[in-house]
CSV table of C-alpha atoms in Angstrom, one decimal:
chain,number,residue,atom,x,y,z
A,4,UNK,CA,112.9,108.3,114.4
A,5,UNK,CA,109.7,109.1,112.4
A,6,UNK,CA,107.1,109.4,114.7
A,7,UNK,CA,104.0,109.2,112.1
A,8,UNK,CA,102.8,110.1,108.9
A,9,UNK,CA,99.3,112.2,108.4
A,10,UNK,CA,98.4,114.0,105.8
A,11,UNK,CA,94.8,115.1,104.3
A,12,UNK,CA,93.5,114.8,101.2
A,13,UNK,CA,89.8,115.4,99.4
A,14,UNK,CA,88.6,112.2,97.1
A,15,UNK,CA,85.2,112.6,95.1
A,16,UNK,CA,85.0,115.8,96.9
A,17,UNK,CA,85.2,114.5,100.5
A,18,UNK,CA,87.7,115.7,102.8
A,19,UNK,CA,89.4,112.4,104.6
A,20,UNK,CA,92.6,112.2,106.9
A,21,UNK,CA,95.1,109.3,107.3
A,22,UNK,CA,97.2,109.2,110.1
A,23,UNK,CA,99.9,106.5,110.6
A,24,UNK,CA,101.9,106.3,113.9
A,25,UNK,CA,104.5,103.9,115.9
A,26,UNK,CA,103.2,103.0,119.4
A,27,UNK,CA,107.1,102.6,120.3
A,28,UNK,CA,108.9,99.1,121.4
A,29,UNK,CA,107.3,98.8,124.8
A,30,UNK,CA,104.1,97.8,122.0
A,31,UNK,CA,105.6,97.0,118.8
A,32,UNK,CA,102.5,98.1,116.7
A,33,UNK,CA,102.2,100.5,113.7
A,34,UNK,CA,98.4,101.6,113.2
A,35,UNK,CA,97.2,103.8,110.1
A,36,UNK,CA,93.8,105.1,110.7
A,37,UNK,CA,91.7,106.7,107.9
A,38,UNK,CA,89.2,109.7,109.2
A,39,UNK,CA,86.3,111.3,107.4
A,40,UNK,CA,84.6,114.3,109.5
A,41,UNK,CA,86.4,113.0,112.8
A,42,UNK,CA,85.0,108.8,112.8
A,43,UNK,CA,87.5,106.2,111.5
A,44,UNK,CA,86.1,104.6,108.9
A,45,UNK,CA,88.8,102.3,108.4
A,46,UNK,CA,92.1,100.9,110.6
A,47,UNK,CA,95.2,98.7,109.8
A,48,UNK,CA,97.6,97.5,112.4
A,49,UNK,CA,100.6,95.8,112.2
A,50,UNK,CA,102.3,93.9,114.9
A,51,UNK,CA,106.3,93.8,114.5
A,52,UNK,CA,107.3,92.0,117.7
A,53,UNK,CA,108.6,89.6,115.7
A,54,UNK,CA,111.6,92.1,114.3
A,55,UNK,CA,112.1,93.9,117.5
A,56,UNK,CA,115.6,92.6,117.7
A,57,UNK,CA,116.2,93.4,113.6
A,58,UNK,CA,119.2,95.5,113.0
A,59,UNK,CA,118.4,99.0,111.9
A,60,UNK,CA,114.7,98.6,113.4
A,61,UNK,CA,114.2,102.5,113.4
A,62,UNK,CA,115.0,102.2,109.7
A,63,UNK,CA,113.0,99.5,109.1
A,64,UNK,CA,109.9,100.0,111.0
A,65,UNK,CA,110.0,103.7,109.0
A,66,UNK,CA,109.7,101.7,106.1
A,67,UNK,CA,106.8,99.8,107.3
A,68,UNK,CA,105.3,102.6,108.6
A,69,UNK,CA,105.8,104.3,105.2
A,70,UNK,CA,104.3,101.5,103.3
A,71,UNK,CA,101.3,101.1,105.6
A,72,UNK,CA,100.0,104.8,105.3
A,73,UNK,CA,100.7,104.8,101.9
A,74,UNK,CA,98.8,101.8,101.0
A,75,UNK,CA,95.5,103.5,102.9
A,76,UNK,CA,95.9,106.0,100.6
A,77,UNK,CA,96.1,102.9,97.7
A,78,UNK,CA,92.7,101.4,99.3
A,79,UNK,CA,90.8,104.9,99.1
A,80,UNK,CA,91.9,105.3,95.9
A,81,UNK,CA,91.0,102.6,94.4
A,82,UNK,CA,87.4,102.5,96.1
A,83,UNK,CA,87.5,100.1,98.3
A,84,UNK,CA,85.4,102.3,101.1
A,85,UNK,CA,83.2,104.4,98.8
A,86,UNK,CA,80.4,102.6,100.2
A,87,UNK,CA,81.1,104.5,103.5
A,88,UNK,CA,81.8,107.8,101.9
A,89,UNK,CA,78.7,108.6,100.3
A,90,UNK,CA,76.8,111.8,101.5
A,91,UNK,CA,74.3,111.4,103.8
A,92,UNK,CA,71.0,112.4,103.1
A,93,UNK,CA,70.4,115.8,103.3
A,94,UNK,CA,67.4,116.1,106.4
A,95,UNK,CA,64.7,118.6,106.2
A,96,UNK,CA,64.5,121.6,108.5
A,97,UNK,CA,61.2,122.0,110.7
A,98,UNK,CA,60.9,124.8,108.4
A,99,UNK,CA,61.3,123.9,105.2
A,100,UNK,CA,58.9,120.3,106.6
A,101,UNK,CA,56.1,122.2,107.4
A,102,UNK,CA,55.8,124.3,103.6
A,103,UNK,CA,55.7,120.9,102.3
A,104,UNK,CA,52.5,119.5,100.9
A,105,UNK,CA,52.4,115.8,102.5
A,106,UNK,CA,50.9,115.2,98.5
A,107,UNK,CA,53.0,117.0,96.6
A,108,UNK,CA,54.9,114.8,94.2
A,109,UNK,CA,57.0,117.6,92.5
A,110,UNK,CA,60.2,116.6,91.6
A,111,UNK,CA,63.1,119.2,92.7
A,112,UNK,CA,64.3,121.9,90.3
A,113,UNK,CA,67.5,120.3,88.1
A,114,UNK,CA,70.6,121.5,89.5
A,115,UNK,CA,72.3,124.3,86.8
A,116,UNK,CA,74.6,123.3,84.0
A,117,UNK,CA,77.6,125.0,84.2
A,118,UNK,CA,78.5,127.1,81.8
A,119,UNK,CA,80.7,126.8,78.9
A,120,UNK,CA,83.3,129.0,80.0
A,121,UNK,CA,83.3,127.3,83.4
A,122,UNK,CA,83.7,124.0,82.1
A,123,UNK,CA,87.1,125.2,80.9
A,124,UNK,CA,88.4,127.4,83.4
A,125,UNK,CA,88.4,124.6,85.7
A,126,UNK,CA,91.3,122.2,86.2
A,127,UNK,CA,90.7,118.8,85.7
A,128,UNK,CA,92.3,117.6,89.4
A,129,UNK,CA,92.6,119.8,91.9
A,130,UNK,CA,95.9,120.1,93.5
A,131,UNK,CA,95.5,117.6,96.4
A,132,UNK,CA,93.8,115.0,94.1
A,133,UNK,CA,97.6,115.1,92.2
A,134,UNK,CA,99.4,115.1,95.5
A,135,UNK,CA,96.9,111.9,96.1
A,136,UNK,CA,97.5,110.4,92.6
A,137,UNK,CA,101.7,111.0,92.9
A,138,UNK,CA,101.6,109.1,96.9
A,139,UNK,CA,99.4,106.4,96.5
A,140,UNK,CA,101.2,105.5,92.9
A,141,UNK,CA,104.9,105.4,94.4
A,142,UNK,CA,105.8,102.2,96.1
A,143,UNK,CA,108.4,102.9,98.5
């Protein structure tokens, strides 16, 4: 018997975890959770009391349990919770506060361009963004 799925995987450069588990037939639930820095940001659960007395259940709620993580990893994917994923604003330190002008309107300095040479050297996905793209586009 599986007891849960979890893996971890960066999207739009933000590290998230999904977790998936079977709270066992004494409570016939399967509950994916999706984590970013430690808070759920998001939560499916399924209820299978209805199957509890389905041949092959271990088989069968492995399957479910399968298709439930994966399709969190479908839903991130896709963008459904970028709303909750974007950076929060960076806050000033007491320091860098007080060596502000309260009437300086200066825009900050542009952020560099990189290079030509780096523009090429670097892969298009990283590693766990293809390991991302491969899980969430299988459907079993």
């Amino acid at each position: 018997m599986v007891s849960g799925y979890n893996h971890n995987i960066v999207y739009k450069g933000v590290a998230f975890h999904i977790q998936t588990e079977d709270s066992g037939i004494r409570n016939p639930l399967i509950t994916t959770l999706l984590y970013r820095g430690g808070s759920i940001i998001a939560s499916k659960k399924t209820d299978y009391s209805d199957i509890i007395m389905a041949e092959m259940l271990e088989k069968v709620v492995e399957d479910l349990m399968k298709e439930q993580h994966k399709d969190m990893l479908r839903r991130l994917k896709s963008g459904e919770f970028d709303s909750r994923i974007v950076p929060a604003p960076e806050v000033a330190s007491p320091q860098q506060t007080s060596l502000a002008s309260p009437t300086s309107s200066q825009d900050p300095p542009p952020a560099p361009h990189p290079s030509e040479q780096e523009k090429h050297s670097r892969p298009e996905k990283t590693l766990d963004e293809i390991i991302f793209d491969y899980l969430a586009s299988t459907k079993d």
